Tab-separated table of C-alpha atoms and ligand atoms in Angstrom:
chain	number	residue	atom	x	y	z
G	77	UNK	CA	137.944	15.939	-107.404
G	78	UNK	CA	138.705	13.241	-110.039
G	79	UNK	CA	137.317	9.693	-108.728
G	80	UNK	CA	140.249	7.550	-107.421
G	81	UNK	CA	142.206	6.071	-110.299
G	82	UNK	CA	142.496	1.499	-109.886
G	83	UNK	CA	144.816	-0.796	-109.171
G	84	UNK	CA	145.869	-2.851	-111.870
G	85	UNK	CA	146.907	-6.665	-110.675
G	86	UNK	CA	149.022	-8.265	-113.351
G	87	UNK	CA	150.181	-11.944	-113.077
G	88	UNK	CA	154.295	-11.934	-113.220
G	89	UNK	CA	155.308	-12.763	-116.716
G	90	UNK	CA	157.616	-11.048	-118.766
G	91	UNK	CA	155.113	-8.345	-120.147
G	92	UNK	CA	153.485	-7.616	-116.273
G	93	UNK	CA	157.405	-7.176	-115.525
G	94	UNK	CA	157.788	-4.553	-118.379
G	95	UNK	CA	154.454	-2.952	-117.636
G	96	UNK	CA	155.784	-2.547	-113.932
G	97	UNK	CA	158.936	-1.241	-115.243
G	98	UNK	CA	157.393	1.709	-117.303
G	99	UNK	CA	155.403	2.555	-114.306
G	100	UNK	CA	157.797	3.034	-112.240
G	101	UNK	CA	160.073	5.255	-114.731
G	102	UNK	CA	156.452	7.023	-114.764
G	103	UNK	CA	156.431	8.214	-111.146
G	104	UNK	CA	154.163	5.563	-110.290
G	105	UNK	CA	153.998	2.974	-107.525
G	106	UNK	CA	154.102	-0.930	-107.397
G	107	UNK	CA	153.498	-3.668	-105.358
G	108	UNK	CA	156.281	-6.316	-106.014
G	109	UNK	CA	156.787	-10.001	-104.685
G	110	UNK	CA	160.230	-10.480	-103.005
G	111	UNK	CA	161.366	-13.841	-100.936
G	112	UNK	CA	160.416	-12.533	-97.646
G	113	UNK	CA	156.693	-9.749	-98.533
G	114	UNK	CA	155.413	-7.679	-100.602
G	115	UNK	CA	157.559	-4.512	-101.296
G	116	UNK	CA	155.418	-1.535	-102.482
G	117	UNK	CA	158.178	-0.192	-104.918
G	118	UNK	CA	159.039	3.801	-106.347
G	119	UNK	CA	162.059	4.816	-108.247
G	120	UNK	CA	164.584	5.525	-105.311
G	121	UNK	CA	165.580	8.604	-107.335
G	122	UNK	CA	162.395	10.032	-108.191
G	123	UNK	CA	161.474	12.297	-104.465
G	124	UNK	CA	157.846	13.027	-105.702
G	125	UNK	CA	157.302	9.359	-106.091
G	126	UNK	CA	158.258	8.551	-103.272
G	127	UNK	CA	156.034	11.189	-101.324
G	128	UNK	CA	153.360	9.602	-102.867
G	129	UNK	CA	154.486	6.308	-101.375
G	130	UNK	CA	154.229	7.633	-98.144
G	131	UNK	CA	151.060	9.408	-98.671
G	132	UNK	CA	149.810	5.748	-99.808
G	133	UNK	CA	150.709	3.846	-96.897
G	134	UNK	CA	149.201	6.530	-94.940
G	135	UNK	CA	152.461	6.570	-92.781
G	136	UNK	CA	152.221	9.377	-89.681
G	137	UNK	CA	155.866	9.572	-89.613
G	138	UNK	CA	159.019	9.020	-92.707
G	139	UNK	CA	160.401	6.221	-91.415
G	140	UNK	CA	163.477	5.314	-94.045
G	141	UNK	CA	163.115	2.826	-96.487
G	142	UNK	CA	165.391	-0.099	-98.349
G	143	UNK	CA	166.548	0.203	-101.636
G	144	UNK	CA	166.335	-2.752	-103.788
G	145	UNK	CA	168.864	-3.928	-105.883
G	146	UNK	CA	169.950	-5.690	-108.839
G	147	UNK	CA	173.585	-6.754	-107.676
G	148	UNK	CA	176.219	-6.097	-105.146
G	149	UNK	CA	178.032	-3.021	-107.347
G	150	UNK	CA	174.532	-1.150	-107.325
G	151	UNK	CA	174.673	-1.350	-103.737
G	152	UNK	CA	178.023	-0.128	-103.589
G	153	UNK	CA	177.010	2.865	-105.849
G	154	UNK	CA	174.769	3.545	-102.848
G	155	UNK	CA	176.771	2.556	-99.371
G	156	UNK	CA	180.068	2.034	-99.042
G	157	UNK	CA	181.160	-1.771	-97.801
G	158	UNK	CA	183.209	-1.830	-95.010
G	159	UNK	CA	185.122	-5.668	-94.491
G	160	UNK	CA	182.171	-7.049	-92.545
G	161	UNK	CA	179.231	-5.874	-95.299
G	162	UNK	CA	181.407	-7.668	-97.494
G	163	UNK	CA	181.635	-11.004	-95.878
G	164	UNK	CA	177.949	-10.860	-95.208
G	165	UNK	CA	176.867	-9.811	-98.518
G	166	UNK	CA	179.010	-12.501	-100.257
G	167	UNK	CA	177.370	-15.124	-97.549
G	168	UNK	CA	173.969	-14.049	-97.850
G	169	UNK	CA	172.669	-11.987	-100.907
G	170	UNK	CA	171.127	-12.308	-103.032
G	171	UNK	CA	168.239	-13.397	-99.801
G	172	UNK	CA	166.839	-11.707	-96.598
G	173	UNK	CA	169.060	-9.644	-95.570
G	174	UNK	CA	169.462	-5.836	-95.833
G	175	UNK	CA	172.373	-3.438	-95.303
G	176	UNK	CA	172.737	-0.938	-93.376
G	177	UNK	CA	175.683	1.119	-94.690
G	178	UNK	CA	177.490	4.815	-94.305
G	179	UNK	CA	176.267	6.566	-97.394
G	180	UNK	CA	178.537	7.230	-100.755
G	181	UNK	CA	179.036	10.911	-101.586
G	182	UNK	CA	177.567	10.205	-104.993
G	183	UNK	CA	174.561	8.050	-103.697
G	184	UNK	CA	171.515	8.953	-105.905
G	185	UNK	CA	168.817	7.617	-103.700
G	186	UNK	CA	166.216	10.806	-102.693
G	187	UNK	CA	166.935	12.329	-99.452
G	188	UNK	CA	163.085	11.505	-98.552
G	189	UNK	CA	164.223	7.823	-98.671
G	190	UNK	CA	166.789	8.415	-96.830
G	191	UNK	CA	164.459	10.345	-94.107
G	192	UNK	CA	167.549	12.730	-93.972
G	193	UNK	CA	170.221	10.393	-93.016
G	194	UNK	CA	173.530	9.493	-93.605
G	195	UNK	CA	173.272	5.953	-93.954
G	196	UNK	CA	171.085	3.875	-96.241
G	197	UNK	CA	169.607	0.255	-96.164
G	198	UNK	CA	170.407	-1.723	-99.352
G	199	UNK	CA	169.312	-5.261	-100.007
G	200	UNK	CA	169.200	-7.383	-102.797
G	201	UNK	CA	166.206	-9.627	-103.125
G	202	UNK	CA	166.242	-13.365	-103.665
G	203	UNK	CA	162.715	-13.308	-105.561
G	204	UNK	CA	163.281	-13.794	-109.286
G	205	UNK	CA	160.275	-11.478	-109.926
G	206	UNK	CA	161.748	-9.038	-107.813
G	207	UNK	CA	165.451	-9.144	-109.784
G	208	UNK	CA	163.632	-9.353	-113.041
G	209	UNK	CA	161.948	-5.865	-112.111
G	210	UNK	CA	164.819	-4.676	-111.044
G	211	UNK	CA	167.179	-5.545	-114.061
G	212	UNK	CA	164.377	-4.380	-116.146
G	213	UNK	CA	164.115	-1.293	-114.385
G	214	UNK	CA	167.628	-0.262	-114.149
G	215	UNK	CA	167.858	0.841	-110.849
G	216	UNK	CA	167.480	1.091	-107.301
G	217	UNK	CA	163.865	0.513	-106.421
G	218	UNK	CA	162.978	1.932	-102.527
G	219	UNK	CA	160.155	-0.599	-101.372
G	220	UNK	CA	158.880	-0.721	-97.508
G	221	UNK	CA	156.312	-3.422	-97.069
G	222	UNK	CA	153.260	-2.988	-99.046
G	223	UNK	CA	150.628	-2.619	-96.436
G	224	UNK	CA	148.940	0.003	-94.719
G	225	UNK	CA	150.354	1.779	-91.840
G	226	UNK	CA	149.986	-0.204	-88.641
G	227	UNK	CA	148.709	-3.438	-90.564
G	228	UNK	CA	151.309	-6.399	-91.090
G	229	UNK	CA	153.367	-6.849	-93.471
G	230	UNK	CA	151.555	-8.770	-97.013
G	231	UNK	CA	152.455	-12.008	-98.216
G	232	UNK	CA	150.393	-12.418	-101.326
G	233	UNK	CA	148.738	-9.947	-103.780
G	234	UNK	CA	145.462	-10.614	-101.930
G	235	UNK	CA	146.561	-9.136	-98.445
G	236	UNK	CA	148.201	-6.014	-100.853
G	237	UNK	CA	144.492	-5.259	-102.437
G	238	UNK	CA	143.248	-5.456	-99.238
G	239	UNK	CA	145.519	-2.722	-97.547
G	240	UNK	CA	146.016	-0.394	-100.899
G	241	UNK	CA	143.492	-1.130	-103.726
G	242	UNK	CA	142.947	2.781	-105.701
G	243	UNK	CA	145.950	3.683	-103.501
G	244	UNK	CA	148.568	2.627	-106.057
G	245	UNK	CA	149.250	1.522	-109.671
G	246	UNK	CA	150.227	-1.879	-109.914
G	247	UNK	CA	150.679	-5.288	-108.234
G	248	UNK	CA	152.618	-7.621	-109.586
G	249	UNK	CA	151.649	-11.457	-108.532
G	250	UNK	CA	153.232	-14.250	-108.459
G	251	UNK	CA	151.707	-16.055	-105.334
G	252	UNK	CA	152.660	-16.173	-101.895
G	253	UNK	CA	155.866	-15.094	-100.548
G	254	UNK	CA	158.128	-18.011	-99.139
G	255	UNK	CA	160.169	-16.731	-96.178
G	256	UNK	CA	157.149	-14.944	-95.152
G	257	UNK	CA	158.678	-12.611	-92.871
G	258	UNK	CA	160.591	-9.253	-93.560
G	259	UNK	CA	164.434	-9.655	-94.216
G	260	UNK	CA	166.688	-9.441	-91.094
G	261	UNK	CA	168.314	-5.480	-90.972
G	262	UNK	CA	172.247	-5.728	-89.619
G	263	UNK	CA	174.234	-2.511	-89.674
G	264	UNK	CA	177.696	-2.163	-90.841
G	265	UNK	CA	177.776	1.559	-90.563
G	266	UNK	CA	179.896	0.808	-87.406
G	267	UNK	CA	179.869	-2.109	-85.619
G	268	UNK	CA	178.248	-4.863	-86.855
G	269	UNK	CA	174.802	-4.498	-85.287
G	270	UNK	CA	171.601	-6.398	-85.575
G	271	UNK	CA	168.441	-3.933	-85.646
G	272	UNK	CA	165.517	-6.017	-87.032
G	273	UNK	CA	165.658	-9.430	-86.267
G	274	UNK	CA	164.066	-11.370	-90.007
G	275	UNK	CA	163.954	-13.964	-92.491
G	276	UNK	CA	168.126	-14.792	-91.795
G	277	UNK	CA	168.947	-16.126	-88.649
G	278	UNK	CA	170.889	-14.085	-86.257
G	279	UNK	CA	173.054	-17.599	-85.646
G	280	UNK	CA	174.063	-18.087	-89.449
G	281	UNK	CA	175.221	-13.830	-89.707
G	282	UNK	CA	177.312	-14.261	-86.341
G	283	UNK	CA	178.771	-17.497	-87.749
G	284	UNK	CA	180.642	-15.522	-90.759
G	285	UNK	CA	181.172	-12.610	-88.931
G	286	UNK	CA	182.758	-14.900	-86.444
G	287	UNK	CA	181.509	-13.125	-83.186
G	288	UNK	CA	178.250	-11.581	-81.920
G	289	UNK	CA	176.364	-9.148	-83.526
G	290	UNK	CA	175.288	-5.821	-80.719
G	291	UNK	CA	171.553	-5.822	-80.528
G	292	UNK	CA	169.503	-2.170	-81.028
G	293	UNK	CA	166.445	-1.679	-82.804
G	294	UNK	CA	164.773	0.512	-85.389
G	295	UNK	CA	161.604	0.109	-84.432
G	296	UNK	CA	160.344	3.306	-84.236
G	297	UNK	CA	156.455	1.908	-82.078
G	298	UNK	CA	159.103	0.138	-79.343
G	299	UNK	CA	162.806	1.425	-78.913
G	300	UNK	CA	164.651	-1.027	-76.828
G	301	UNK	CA	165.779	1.553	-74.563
G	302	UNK	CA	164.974	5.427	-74.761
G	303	UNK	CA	168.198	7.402	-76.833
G	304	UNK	CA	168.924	4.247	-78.832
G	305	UNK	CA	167.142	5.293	-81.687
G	306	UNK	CA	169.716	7.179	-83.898
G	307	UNK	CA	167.613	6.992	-87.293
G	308	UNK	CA	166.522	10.737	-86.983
G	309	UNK	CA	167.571	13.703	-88.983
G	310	UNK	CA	168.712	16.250	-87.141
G	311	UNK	CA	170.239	19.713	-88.270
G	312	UNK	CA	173.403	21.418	-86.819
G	313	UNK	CA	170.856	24.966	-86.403
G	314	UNK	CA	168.662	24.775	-84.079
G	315	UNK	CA	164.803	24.726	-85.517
G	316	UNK	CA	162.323	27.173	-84.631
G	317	UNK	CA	159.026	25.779	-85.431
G	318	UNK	CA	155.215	27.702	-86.378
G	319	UNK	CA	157.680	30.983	-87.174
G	320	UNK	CA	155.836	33.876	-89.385
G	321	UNK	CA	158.982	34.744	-90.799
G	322	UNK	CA	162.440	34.955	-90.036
G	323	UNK	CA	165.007	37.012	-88.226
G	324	UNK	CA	167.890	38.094	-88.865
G	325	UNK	CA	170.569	35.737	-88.167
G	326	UNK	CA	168.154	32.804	-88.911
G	327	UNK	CA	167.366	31.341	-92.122
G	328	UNK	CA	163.739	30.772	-93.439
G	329	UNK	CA	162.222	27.528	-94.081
G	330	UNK	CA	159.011	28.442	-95.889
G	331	UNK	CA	155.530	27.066	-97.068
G	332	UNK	CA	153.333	28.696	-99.387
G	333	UNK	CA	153.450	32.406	-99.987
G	334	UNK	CA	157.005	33.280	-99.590
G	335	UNK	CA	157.217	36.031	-97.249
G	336	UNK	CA	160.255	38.961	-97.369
G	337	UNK	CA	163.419	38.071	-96.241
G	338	UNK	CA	167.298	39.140	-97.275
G	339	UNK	CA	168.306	35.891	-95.088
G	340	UNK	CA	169.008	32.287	-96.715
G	341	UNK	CA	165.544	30.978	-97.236
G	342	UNK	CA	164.143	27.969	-99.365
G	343	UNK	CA	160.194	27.258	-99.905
G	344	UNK	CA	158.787	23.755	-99.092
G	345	UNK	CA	156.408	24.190	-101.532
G	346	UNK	CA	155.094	28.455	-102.607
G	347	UNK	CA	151.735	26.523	-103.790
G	348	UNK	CA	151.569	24.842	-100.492
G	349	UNK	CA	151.226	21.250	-102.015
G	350	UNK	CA	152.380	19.112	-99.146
G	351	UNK	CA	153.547	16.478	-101.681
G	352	UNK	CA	155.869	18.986	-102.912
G	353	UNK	CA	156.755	19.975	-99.494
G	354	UNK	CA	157.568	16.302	-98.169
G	355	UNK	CA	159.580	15.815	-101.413
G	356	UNK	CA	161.906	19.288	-100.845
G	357	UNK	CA	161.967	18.644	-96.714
G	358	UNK	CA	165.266	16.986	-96.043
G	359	UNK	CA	166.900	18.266	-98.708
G	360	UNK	CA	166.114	21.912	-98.241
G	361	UNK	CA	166.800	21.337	-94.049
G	362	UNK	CA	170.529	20.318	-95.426
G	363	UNK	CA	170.809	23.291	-97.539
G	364	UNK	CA	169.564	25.646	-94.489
G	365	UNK	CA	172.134	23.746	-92.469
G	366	UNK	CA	175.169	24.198	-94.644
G	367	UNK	CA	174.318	27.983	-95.021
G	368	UNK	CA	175.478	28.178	-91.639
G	369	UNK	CA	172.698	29.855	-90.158
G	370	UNK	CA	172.544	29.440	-85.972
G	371	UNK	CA	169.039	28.599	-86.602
G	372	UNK	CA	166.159	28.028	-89.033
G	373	UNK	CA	162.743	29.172	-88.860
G	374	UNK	CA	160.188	27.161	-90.189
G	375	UNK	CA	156.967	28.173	-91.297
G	376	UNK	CA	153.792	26.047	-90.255
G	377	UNK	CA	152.417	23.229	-92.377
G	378	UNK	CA	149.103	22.381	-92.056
G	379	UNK	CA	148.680	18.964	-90.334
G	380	UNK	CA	146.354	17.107	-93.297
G	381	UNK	CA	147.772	14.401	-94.965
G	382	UNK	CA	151.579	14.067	-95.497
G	383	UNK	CA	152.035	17.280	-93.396
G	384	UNK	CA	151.058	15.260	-90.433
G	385	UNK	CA	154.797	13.413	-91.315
G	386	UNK	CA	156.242	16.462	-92.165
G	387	UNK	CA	155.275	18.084	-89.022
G	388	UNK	CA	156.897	14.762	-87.394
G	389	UNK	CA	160.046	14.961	-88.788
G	390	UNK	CA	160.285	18.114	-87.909
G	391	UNK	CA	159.308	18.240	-84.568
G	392	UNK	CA	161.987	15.412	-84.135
G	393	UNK	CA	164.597	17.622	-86.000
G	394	UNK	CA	163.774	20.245	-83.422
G	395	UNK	CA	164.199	18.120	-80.008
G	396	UNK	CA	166.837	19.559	-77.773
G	397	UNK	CA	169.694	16.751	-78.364
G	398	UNK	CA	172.576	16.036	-75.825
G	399	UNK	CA	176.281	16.663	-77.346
U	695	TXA	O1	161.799	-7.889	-96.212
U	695	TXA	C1	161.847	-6.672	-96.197
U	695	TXA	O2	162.781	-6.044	-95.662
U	695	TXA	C2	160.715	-5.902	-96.897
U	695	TXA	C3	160.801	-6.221	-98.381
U	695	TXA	C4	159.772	-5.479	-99.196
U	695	TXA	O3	162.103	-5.936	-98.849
U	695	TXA	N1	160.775	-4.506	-96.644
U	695	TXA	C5	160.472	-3.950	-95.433
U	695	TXA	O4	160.528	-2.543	-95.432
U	695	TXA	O5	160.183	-4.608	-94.467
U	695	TXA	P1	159.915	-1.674	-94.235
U	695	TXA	O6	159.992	-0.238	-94.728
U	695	TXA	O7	158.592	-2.161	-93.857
U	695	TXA	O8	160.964	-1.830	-93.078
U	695	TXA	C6	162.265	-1.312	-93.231
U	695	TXA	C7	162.894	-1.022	-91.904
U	695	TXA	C8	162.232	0.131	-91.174
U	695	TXA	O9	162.058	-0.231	-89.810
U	695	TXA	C9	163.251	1.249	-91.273
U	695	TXA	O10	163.233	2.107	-90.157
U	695	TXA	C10	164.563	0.489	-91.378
U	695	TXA	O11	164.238	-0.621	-92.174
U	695	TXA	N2	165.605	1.267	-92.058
U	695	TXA	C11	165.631	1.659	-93.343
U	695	TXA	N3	166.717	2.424	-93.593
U	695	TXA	C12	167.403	2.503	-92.434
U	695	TXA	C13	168.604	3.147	-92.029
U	695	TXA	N4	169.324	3.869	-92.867
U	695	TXA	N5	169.002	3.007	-90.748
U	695	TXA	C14	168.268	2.272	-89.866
U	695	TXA	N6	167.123	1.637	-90.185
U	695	TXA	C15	166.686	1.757	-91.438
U	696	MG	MG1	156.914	-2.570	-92.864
């Protein structure tokens, strides 16, 4: 095993900005300031890079993340407005407040970022380190907070180090964060809903939507209520999980040596590299899906590292569902 690579810390200037830039195009990961924490940032298209991100945070479960933007059309290349994301993104953005929006057919974000679904969170940051990165870059940057799993979120480079030093490539510095907690999440999917409460107000949103926002959650650690949680992924087949192979009339989700079957079948990953795996897992479930296969079998991944969110997501994908 190679010893763990560093973490560079750059102070934000115009060439740290570049530096992060070429990183990211690079696969790799970055810790970026915005207005309200530390993002840890990957190229929302690139899916490997965004495994990694997960892998880094050391995240049980794929919970979706917010892509970053540089201005109001890229988030409409990515979710499409509806009259009351309008009003609220001509209010509030660029500043703490993400999107929750039905996704566009041509939406380029992963599906791993997505964690499956068919909505996506879209903000775009206040921070002029973050909109210099993100001009620079040229695209949507995905960016959950950059701290550990289970730690809170980071305000300054400092608490970043602390939580991810050797775990990722860069951090970008440029001092503490101002709003100092994480944005406030409303979804316009539907009805306007609030589901993280944040760095806006709930008062100042309700004031130009001009009546009250419905109150759910995303909080995966502390639903509100039990069923009110719709951020999973969840197939039209049924899932059979731990399955040797497949039968007929199923399709065959595999992982590592492919075994024989005349049935619709994709491979996680045939050298059984759960990076690979987490990177192909929502997008080869949709595939299986839309083969129209009654169900899928799905051959086991071992529980180590990202498997242990693989396994998650799949386990959720598999619950009996009402409807
Ligand atoms: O201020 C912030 O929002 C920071 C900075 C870096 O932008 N980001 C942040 O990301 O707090 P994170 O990953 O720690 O929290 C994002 C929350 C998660 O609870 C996630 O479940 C939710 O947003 N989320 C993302 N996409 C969603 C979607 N499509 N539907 C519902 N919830 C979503
Ligand atoms: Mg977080």
């Amino acid at each position: 095993m190679t010893a763990e690579p560093g973490t560079r810390v750059l102070a934000a200037d115009d060439k740290a900005i570049a530096a992060a830039a070429r990183c990211l195009a690079a696969g790799g990961l970055v810790a970026f300031p915005t207005e309200t924490v530390y993002g840890l940032g990957a190229d929302a298209g690139n899916g490997e890079a965004i495994a990694r991100l997960y892998a880094a945070k050391g995240r049980p479960a794929f919970n979706p993340l917010i892509a970053h933007v540089a201005s109001v059309d890229a988030a409409r290349a990515a979710g499409i407005f509806t009259d009351a994301a309008e009003k609220l993104a001509a209010a509030f953005w660029p500043g703490p407040l993400t999107l929750v929006l039905a996704k566009q057919p041509g939406c380029q974000i992963a599906d791993l970022a997505l964690a499956g679904l068919d909505t996506v969170a879209v903000r775009l940051p206040a921070h002029p380190v973050a909109h210099a990165l993100l001009a620079d870059f040229g695209g949507p940057i995905v960016a959950p907070s950059a701290n550990r799993s289970g730690h809170v979120s980071p305000t300054s480079a400092a608490h970043v180090l602390a939580d991810l030093r050797g775990r990722i490539d860069l951090i970008v510095d440029a001092g503490p964060c101002k709003v100092g907690v994480e944005s406030t999440i409303v979804s316009c999917a539907g009805e306007p809903a609030l589901l993280r409460p944040g760095g806006l107000a709930r008062d100042a949103i309700e004031r130009v939507l001009g009546g009250p926002l419905t109150i759910t959650s995303t909080d995966e650690e502390a639903p509100p209520a039990p069923g009110m949680l719709a951020s999973h992924y969840a197939p039209k087949a049924l899932l059979r999980l731990d399955a040797d192979g497949a039968q007929p009339g199923e399709a065959l989700l595999a992982f590592g040596q492919t075994p024989d079957f005349s049935g619709p079948i994709l491979n996680l990953s045939p050298r059984g590299d759960l990076i690979e795996a987490a990177t192909n897992l929502f997008s080869h479930l949709r595939a299986l899906d839309a083969s129209g296969a009654k169900r899928i079998a799905v051959m086991k991944v071992p529980h180590d590292g990202l498997g242990e969110a693989i396994n998650d997501r799949l386990k959720r994908a598999a619950a009996p569902r009402q409807g």
